[in-house]
Coordinates of C-alpha atoms in Angstrom, one line a residue:
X746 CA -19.7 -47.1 25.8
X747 CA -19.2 -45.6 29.1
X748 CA -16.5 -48.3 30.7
X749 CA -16.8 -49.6 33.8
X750 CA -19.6 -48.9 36.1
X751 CA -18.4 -46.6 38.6
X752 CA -15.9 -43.5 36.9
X753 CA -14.0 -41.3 39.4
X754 CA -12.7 -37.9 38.2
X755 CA -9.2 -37.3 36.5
X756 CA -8.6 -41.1 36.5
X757 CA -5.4 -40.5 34.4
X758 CA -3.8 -37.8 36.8
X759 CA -4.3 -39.2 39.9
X760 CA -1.3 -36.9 41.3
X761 CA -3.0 -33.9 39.7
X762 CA -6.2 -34.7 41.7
X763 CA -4.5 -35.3 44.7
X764 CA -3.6 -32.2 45.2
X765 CA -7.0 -30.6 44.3
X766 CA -8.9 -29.0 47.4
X767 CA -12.0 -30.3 45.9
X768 CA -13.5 -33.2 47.5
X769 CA -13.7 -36.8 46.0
X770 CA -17.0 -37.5 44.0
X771 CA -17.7 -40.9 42.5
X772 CA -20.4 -40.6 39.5
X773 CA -22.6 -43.3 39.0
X774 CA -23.1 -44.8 35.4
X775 CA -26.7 -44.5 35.8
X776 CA -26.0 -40.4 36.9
X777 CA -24.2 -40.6 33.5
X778 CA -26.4 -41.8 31.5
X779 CA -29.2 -39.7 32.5
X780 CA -27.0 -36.7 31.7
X781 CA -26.2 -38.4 28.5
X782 CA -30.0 -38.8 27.4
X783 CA -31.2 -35.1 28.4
X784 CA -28.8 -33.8 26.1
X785 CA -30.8 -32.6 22.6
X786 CA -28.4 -34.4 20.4
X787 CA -27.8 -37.7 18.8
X788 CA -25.3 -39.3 20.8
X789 CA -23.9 -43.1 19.7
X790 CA -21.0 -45.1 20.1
X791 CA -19.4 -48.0 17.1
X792 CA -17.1 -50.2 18.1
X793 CA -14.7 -50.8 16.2
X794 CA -16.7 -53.0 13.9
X795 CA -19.2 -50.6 13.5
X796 CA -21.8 -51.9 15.9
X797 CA -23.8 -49.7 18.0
X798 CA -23.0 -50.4 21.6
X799 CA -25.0 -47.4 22.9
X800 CA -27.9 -44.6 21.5
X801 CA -28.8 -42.4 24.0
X802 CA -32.8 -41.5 24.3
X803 CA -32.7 -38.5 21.9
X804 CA -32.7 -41.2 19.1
X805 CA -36.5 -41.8 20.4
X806 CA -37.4 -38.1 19.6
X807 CA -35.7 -37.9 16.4
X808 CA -36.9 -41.0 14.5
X809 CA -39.2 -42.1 16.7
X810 CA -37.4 -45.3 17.6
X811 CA -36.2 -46.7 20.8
X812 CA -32.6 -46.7 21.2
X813 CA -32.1 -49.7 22.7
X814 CA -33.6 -51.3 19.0
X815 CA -30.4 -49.9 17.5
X816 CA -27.9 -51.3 19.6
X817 CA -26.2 -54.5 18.3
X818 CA -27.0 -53.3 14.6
X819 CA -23.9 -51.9 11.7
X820 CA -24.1 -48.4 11.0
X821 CA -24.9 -49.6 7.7
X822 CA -28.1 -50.6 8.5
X823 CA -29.2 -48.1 10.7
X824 CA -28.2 -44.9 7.9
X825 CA -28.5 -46.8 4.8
X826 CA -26.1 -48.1 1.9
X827 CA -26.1 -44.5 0.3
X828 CA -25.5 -42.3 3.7
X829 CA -23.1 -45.2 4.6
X830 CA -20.4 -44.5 1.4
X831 CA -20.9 -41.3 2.1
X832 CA -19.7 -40.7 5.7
X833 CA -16.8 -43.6 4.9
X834 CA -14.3 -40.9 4.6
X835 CA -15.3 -40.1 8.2
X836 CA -15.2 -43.3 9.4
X837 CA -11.8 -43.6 8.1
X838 CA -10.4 -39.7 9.1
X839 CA -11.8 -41.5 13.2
X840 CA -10.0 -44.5 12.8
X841 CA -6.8 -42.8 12.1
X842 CA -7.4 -41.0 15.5
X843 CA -8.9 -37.8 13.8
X844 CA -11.9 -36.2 14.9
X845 CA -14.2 -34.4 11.8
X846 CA -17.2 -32.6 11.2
X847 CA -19.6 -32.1 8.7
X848 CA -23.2 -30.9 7.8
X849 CA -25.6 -33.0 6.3
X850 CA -29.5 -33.8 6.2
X851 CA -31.4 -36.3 8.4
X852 CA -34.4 -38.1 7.9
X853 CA -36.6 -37.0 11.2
X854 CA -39.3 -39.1 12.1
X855 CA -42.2 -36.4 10.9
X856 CA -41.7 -37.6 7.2
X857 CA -39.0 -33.8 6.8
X858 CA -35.6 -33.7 6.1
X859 CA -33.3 -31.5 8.9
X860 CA -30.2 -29.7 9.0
X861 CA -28.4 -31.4 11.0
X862 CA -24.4 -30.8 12.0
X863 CA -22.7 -34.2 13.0
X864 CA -19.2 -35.0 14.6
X865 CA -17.4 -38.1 14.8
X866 CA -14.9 -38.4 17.6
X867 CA -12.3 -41.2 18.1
X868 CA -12.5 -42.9 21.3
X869 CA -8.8 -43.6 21.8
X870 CA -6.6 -45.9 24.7
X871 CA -3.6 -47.7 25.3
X872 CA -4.4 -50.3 22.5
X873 CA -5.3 -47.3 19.6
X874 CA -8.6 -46.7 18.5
X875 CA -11.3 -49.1 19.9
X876 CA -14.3 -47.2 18.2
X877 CA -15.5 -43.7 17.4
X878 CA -18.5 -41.5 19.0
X879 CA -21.1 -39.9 16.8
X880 CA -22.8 -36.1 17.8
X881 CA -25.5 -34.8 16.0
X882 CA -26.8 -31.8 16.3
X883 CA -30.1 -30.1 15.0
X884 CA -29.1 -26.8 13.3
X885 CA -32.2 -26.2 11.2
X886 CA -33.1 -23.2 13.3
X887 CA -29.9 -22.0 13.1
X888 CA -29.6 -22.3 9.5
X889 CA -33.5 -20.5 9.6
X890 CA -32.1 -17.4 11.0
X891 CA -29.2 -17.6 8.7
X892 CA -30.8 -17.6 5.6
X893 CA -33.2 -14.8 6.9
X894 CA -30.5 -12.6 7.3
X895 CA -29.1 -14.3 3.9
X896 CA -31.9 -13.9 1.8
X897 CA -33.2 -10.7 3.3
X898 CA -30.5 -8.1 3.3
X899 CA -30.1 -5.4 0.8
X900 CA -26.3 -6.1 0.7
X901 CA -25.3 -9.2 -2.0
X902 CA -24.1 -11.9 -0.3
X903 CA -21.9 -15.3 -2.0
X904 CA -21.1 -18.1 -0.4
X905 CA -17.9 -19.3 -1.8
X906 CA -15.6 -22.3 -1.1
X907 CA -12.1 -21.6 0.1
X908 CA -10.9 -25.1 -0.2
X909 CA -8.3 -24.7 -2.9
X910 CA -7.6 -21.4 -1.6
X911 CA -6.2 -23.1 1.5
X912 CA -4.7 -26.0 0.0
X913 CA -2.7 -23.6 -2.2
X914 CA -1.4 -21.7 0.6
X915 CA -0.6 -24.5 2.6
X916 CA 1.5 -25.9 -0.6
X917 CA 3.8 -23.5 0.7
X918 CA 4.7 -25.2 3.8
X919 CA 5.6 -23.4 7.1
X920 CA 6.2 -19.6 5.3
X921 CA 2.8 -20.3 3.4
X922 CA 1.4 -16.5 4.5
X923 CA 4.4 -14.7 3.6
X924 CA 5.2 -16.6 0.5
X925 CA 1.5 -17.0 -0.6
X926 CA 1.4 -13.0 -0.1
X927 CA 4.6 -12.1 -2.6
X928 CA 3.2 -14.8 -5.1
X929 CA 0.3 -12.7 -5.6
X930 CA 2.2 -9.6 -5.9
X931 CA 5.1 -10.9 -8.2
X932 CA 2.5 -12.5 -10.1
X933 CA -0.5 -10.6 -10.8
X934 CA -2.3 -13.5 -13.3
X935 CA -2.8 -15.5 -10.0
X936 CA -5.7 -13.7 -9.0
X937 CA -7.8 -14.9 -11.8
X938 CA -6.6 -18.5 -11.6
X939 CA -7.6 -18.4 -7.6
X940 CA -10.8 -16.6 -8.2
X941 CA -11.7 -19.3 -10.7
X942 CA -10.4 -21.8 -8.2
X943 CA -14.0 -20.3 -6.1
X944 CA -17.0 -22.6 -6.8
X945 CA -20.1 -20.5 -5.6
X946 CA -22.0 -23.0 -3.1
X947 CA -25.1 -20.1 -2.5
X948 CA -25.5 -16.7 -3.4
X949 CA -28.9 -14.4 -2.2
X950 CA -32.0 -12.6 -4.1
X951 CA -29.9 -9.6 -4.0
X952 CA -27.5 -10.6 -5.6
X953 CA -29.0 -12.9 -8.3
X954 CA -31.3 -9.6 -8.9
X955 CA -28.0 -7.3 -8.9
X956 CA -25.5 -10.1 -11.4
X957 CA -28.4 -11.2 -13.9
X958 CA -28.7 -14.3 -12.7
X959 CA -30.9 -17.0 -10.7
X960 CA -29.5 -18.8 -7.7
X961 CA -30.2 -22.0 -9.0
X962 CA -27.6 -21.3 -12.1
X963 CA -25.1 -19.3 -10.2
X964 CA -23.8 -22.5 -7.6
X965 CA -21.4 -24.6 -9.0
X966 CA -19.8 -21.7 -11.4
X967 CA -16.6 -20.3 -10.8
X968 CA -16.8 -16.8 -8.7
X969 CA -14.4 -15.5 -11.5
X970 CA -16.7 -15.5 -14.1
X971 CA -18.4 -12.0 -12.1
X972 CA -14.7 -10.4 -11.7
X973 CA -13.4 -8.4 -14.8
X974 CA -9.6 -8.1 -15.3
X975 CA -10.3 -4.4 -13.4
X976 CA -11.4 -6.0 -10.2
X977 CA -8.0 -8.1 -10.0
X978 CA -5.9 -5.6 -8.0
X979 CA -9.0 -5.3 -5.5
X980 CA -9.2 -9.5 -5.2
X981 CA -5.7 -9.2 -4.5
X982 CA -6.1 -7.3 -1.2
X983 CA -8.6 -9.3 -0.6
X984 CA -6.8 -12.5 -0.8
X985 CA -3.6 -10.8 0.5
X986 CA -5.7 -9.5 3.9
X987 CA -6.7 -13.2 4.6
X988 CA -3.8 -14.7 4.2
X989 CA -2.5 -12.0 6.5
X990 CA -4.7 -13.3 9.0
X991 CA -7.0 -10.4 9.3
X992 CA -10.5 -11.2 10.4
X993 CA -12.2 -8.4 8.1
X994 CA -11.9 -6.6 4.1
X995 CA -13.3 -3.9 2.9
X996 CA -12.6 -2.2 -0.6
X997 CA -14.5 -0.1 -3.7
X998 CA -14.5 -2.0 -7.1
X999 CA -15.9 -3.2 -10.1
X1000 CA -17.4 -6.5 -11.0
X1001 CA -19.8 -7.8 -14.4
X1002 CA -23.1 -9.3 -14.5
X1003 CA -24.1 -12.1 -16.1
X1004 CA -25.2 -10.0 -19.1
X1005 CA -21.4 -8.5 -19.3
X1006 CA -22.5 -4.8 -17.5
X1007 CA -19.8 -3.7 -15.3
X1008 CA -21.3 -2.3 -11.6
X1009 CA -19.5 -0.4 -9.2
X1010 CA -19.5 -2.3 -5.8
X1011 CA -18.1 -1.9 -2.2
X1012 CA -16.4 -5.5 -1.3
X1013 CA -16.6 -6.7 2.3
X1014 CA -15.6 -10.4 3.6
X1015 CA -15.2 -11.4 7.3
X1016 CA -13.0 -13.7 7.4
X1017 CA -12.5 -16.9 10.1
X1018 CA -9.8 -16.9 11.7
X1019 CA -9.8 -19.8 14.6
X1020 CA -11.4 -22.8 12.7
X1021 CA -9.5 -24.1 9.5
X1022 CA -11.8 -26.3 8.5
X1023 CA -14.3 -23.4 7.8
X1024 CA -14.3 -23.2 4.0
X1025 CA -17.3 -21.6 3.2
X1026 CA -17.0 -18.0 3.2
X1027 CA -19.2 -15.2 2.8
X1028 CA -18.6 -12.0 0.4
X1029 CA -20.8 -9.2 0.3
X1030 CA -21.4 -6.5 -2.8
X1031 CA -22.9 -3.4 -2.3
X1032 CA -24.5 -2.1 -5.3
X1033 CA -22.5 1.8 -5.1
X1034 CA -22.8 2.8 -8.8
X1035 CA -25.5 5.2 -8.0
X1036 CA -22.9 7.0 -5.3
X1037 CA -20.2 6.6 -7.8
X1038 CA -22.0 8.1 -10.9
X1039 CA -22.7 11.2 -9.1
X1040 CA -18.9 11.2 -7.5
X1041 CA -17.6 11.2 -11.2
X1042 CA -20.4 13.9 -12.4
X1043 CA -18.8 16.0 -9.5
X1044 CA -15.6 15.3 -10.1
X1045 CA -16.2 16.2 -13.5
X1046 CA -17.8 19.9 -12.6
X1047 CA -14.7 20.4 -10.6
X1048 CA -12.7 19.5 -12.7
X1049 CA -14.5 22.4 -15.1
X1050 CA -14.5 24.7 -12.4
X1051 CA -10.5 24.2 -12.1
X1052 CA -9.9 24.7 -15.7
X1053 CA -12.4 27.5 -16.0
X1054 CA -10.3 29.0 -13.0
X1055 CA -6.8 28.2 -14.6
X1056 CA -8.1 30.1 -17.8
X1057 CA -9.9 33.2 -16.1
X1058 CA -6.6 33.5 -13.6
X1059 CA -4.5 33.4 -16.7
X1060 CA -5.9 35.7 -18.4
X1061 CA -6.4 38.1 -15.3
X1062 CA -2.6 37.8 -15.0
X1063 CA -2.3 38.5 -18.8
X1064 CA -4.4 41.4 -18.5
X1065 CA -2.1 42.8 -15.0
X1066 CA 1.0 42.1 -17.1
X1067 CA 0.2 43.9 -20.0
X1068 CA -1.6 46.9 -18.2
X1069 CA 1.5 47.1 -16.1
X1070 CA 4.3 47.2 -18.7
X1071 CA 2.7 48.8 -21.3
X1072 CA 3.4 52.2 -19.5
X1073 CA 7.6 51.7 -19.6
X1074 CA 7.6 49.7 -22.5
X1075 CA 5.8 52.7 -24.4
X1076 CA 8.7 54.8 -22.5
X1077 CA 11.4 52.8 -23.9
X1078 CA 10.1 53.1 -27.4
X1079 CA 9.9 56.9 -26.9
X1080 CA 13.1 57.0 -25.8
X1081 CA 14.5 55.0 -28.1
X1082 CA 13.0 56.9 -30.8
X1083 CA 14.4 59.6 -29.7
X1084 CA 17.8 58.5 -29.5
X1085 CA 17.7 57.9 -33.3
X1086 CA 16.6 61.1 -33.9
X1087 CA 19.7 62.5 -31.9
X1088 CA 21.6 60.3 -33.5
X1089 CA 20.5 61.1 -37.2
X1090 CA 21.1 65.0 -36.7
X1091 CA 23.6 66.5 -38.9
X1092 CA 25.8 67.0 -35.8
X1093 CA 24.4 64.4 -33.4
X1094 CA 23.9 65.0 -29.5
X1095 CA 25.6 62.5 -27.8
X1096 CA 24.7 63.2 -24.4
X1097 CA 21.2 63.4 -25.4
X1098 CA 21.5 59.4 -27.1
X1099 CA 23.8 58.8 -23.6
X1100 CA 20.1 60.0 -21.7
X1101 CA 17.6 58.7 -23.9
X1102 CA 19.3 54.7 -23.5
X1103 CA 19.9 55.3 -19.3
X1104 CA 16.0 56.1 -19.3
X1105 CA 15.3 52.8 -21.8
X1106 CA 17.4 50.8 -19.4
X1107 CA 15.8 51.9 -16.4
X1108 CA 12.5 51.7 -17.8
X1109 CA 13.3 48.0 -19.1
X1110 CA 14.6 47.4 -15.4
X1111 CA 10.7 48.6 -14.4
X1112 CA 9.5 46.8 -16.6
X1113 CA 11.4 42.9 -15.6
X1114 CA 10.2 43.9 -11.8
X1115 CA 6.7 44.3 -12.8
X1116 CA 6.1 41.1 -14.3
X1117 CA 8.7 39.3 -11.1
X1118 CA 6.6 41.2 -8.8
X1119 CA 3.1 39.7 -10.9
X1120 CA 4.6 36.2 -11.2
X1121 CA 4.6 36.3 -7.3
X1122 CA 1.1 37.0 -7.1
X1123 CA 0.7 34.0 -8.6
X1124 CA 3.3 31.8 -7.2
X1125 CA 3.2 31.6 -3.1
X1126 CA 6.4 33.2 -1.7
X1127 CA 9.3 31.5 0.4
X1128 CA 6.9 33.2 3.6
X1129 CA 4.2 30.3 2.8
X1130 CA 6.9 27.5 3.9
X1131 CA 6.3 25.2 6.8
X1132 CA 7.9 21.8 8.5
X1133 CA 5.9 19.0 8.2
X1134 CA 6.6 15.1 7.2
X1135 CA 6.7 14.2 3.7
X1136 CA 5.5 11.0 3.7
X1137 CA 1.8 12.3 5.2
X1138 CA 2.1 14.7 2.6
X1139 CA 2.6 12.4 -0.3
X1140 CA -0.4 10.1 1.5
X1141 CA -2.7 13.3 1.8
X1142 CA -2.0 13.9 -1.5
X1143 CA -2.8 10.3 -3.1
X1144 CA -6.4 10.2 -1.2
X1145 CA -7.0 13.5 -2.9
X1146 CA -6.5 12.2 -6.5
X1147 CA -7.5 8.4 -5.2
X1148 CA -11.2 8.4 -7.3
X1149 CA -9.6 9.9 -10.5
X1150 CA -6.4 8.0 -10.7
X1151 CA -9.0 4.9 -9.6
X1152 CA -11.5 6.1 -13.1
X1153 CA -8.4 5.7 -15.4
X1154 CA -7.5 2.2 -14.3
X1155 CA -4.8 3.3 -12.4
X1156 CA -3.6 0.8 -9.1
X1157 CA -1.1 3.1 -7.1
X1158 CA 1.4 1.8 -4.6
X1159 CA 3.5 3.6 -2.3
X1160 CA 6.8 2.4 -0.8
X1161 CA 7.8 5.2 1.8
X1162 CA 10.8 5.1 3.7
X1163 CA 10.0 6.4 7.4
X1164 CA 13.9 7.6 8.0
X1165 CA 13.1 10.5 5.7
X1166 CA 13.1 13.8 8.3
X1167 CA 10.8 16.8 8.4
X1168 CA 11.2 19.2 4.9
X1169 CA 10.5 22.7 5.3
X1170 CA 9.1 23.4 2.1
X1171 CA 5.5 24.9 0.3
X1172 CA 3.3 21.8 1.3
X1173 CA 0.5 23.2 -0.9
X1174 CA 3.3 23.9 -4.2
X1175 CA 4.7 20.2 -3.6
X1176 CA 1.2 19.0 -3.7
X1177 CA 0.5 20.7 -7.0
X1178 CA 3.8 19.3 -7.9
X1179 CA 2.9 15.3 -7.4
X1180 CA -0.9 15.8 -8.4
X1181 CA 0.3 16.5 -11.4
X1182 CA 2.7 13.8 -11.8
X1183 CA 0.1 11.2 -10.9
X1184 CA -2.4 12.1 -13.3
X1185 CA -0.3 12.8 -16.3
X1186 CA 1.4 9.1 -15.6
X1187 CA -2.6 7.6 -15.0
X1188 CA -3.8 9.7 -18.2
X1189 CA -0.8 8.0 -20.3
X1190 CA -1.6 4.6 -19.1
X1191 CA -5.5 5.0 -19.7
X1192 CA -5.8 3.7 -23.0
X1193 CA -3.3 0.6 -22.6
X1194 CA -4.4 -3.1 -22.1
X1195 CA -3.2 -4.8 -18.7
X1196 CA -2.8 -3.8 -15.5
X1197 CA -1.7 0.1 -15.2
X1198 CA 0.7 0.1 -11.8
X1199 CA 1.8 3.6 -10.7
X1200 CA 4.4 3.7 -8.3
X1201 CA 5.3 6.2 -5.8
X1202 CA 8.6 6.2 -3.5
X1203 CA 10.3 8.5 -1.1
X1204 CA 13.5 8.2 0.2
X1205 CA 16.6 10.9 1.4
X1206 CA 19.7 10.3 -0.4
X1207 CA 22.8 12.2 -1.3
X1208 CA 22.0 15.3 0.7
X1209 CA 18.5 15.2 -0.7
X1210 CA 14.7 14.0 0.3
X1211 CA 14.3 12.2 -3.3
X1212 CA 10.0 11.1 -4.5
X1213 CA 9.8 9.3 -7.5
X1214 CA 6.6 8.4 -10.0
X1215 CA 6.7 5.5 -11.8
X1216 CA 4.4 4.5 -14.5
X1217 CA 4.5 1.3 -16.7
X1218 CA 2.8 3.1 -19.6
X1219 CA 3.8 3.9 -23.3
X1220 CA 7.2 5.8 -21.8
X1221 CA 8.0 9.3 -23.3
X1222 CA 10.1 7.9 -26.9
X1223 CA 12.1 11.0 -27.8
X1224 CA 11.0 13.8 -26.2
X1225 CA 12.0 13.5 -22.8
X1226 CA 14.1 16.1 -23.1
X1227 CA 10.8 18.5 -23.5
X1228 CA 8.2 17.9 -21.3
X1229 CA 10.0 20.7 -19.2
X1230 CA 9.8 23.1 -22.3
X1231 CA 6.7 25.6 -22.3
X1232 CA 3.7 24.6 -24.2
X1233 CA 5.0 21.3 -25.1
X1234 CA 2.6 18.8 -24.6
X1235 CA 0.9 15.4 -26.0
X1236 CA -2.6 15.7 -24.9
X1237 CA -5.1 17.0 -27.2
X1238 CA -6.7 19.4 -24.6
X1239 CA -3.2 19.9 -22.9
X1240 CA -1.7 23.5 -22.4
X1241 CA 1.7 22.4 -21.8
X1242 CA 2.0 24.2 -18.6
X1243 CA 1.9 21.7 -16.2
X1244 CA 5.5 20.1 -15.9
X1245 CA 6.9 23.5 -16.9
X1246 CA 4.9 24.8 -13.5
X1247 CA 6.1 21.8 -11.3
X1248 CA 10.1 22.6 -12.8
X1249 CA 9.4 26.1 -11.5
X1250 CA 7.9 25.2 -8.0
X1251 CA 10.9 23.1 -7.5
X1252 CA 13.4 25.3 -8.9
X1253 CA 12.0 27.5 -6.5
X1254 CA 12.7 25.3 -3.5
X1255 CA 16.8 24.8 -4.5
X1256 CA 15.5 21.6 -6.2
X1257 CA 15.9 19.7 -9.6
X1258 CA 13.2 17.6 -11.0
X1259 CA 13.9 15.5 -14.1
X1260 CA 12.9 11.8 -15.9
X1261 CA 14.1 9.0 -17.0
X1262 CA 12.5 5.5 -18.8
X1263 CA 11.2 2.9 -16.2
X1264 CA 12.5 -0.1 -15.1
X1265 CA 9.4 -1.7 -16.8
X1266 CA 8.8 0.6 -19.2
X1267 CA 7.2 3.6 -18.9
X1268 CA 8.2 6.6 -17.7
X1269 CA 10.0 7.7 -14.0
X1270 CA 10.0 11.2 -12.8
X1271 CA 11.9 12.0 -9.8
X1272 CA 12.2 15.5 -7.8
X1273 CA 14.5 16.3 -4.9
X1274 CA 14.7 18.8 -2.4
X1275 CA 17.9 19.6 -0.9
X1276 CA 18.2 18.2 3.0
X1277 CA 19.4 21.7 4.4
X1278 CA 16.3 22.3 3.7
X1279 CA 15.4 19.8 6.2
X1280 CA 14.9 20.8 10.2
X1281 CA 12.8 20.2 12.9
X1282 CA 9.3 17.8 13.3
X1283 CA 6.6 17.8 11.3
X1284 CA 3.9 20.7 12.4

């Protein structure tokens, strides 16, 4: 096994020695092989017949049999016919100059079966491969602490196989991330077919208690068979984040017990990154539909609380408008009154009717700077405008709406140009402006089948910094041309305020704001803001 019977250091780089400053050392073969035998592992050598030519004395711990009874006999006969066809694959992978590793169970010498990681390592020279070295390493302990951790958490863990996974990407060849990454986002049915490419090899108590199912009957099953069509866009980061090479995922999303109930989970997987022949990985579900129940029951009450605010401000600035005006519009009707009666005399008094419609016009003047002067109160003023980015503002905005839009099914995406400059503009109005876009385009795509993609995209463009909202939902038909109008509206419990608000906020701002179909259906709105509007850094 060891070669001839004196071995001096660096043998093959005699040059390289030379010039080391460290002094010559011959090692004895008897040093060696006490080295050899203190180490606790199984350590053999097979020629390349497959006849032991040396066992060092861990052998005598493990099965209770001297070594030196093992050498001279095939590797058959000291594993068995059964262990044997097994590990031929390894054999063969060592022969071809490959070294491979595997975990197994043993046969130890107390009558117990133990876990046992073993590595076969071709022993290669100028003439090819003249045998192959077998490690073996006891890993039950390890494997002890593992499954205590495993088996004792409160998160869910499963332990899936990432074999295809791999082997698809690699199908790829050389550009397999970046290829393997636009596949999944070109073509959104892949996630299922991978996720069903994910045999379960373990999951933990916590999670057969969480899915509805016993461990026993969850390995072997596909790990798709827990992720509904709604979890899809979350599997797809997932997949997309390894593949990316990034050593850790975390997300929010929803997967289905074995008895069909849908649970709100937060998704973690650390992924490894150094050795690619680690196919077992480990994904953990946090059980968060308590957290998430209460979310929605508060989004809810807001949600109430806004509306209940939107009606008591409206009718507040009902109540200022017609307390206002009523004074000059009661003036106008007395004067106009009594302009007629001038009028109808038998000789009329012109310069009385002249006076009479001066005061009407004045008072109707009044009366058009009242209800300017109360449509500021409710509007903010050109004095509420600031410089800031619009890119942060259009993120800020999304993680504001990011549960609801998340409730109705929605997946947003944002493709932000970072050449856009600083807009001096009502950050707050502009806010109200694209809240509003996103959940009328998430509310329309609610009740569809199919993924529900909502766009979002900034750009600066023909003197103006240009966002867009794309939907891929039923589209608008005919009446694009009046979601602008007052009142109009398609929702049951609409006002048909909303886009007639946003028109005015950017009307305000020397914008436009209009809408168009989608390139996938749908509908597109667009507003734009022009860039002399556009100075300075953001504050």
């Amino acid at each position: 096994m060891m070669g001839n019977t004196k071995h001096r250091m660096d043998r093959k780089n005699p040059d390289e020695y030379a010039r080391s400053s460290e002094p010559q050392v011959d090692v004895p073969l008897a040093d060696i092989r006490d080295m050899v035998d203190t180490v606790p592992a199984i350590m053999s050598y097979f020629d390349a017949n497959l006849i032991c030519r040396f066992a060092n004395e861990y052998h005598f711990g493990w099965y209770g049999r001297s070594p030196s009874t093992m050498i001279g006999l095939h590797l058959r006969d000291i594993i068995g016919e059964t262990d044997f066809a097994n590990r031929m694959q390894y054999i063969e992978r060592a022969f071809r100059g490959e070294s491979s590793s595997f975990e197994t169970l043993i046969p130890h010498h107390d009558g117990s079966y133990r876990d046992t990681a073993v590595r076969y390592v071709p022993r290669k020279t100028e003439r090819g491969v003249e045998g192959f070295y077998i490690l073996a390493f006891d890993v039950a302990v390890l494997h002890h602490r593992f499954h205590s951790v495993f088996d004792g958490t409160a998160v869910g863990f499963w332990m899936v196989d990432f074999t295809r996974i791999r082997k698809w990407i690699a199908e790829f060849g050389p550009t397999g991330a970046v290829a393997a990454t636009e596949a999944l986002r070109d073509h959104p049915s892949l996630v299922g077919m991978l996720l069903d490419a994910m045999p379960i090899l373990d999951i933990n108590h916590k999670t057969a208690s969480l899915f509805h199912v016993p461990v026993e009957e969850a390995k072997g099953r596909r790990f798709g068979s827990w992720c509904p069509d709604e979890s899809h866009p979350a599997f797809r980061k997932q997949l997309s984040a390894f593949i990316g090479g990034e050593r850790f995922f975390e997300t929010e999303t929803v997967m289905r017990t074995a008895s069909g109930q849908l649970v709100d989970v937060l998704l973690t997987c650390a992924f490894p990154t150094n050795d690619l022949t680690e196919n077992a990985f480990i994904i953990g579900t946090t059980d968060i539909s308590s957290r998430v129940s209460k979310e929605h029951e508060l989004a809810k009450t807001q949600a109430d609380l806004a509306h209940a605010l939107r009606v008591a401000t409206l009718g507040e600035l009902m109540a200022s408008i017609t307390h206002e005006i009523s004074q000059p519009l009661g003036a106008i009707a007395t004067d106009g009154n009594g302009a007629l009666r001038w009028l109808r005399r038998a000789e009329p008094d012109l310069r009385e009717v002249e006076l009479a419609i001066e005061r009407m016009v004045s008072e109707s003047t009044r009366a058009s700077d009242i209800i300017a002067r109360t449509r500021a109160l409710a509007m903010k003023d050109a004095h509420s405008r600031h410089t800031f980015s619009l890119n942060e503002m259009i993120e800020e905005t999304v993680q504001i709406v990011r549960r609801q839009l998340a409730g109705l099914g929605a997946e947003i995406i944002l493709h932000l140009k970072s050449s856009i400059p600083a807009v001096t503009a009502d950050r707050v109005q502009l806010q109200q402006v694209l809240i509003n876009l996103l959940m009328n385009a998430a509310q329309a795509m609610a009740g569809q089948p199919g993924p529900k993609k909502l766009v979002v995209k900034s750009k600066a463009a023909e003197g103006s910094a240009i966002v867009s909202v794309t939907d891929n939902g039923p589209g608008l038909g005919d009446y694009a041309d009046k979601v602008f109008d007052v009142f109009y509206t398609t929702k049951e419990s609409g006002m048909g305020m909303g886009l007639t608000i946003a028109k005015s906020i950017i009307s305000a701002h020397d914008g436009d704001i209009s809408v168009t179909a989608g390139a996938e259906g749908g509908a597109k709105f667009m507003f734009k803001i022009p860039l002399s509007r556009v100075t300075g850094s953001p504050s």
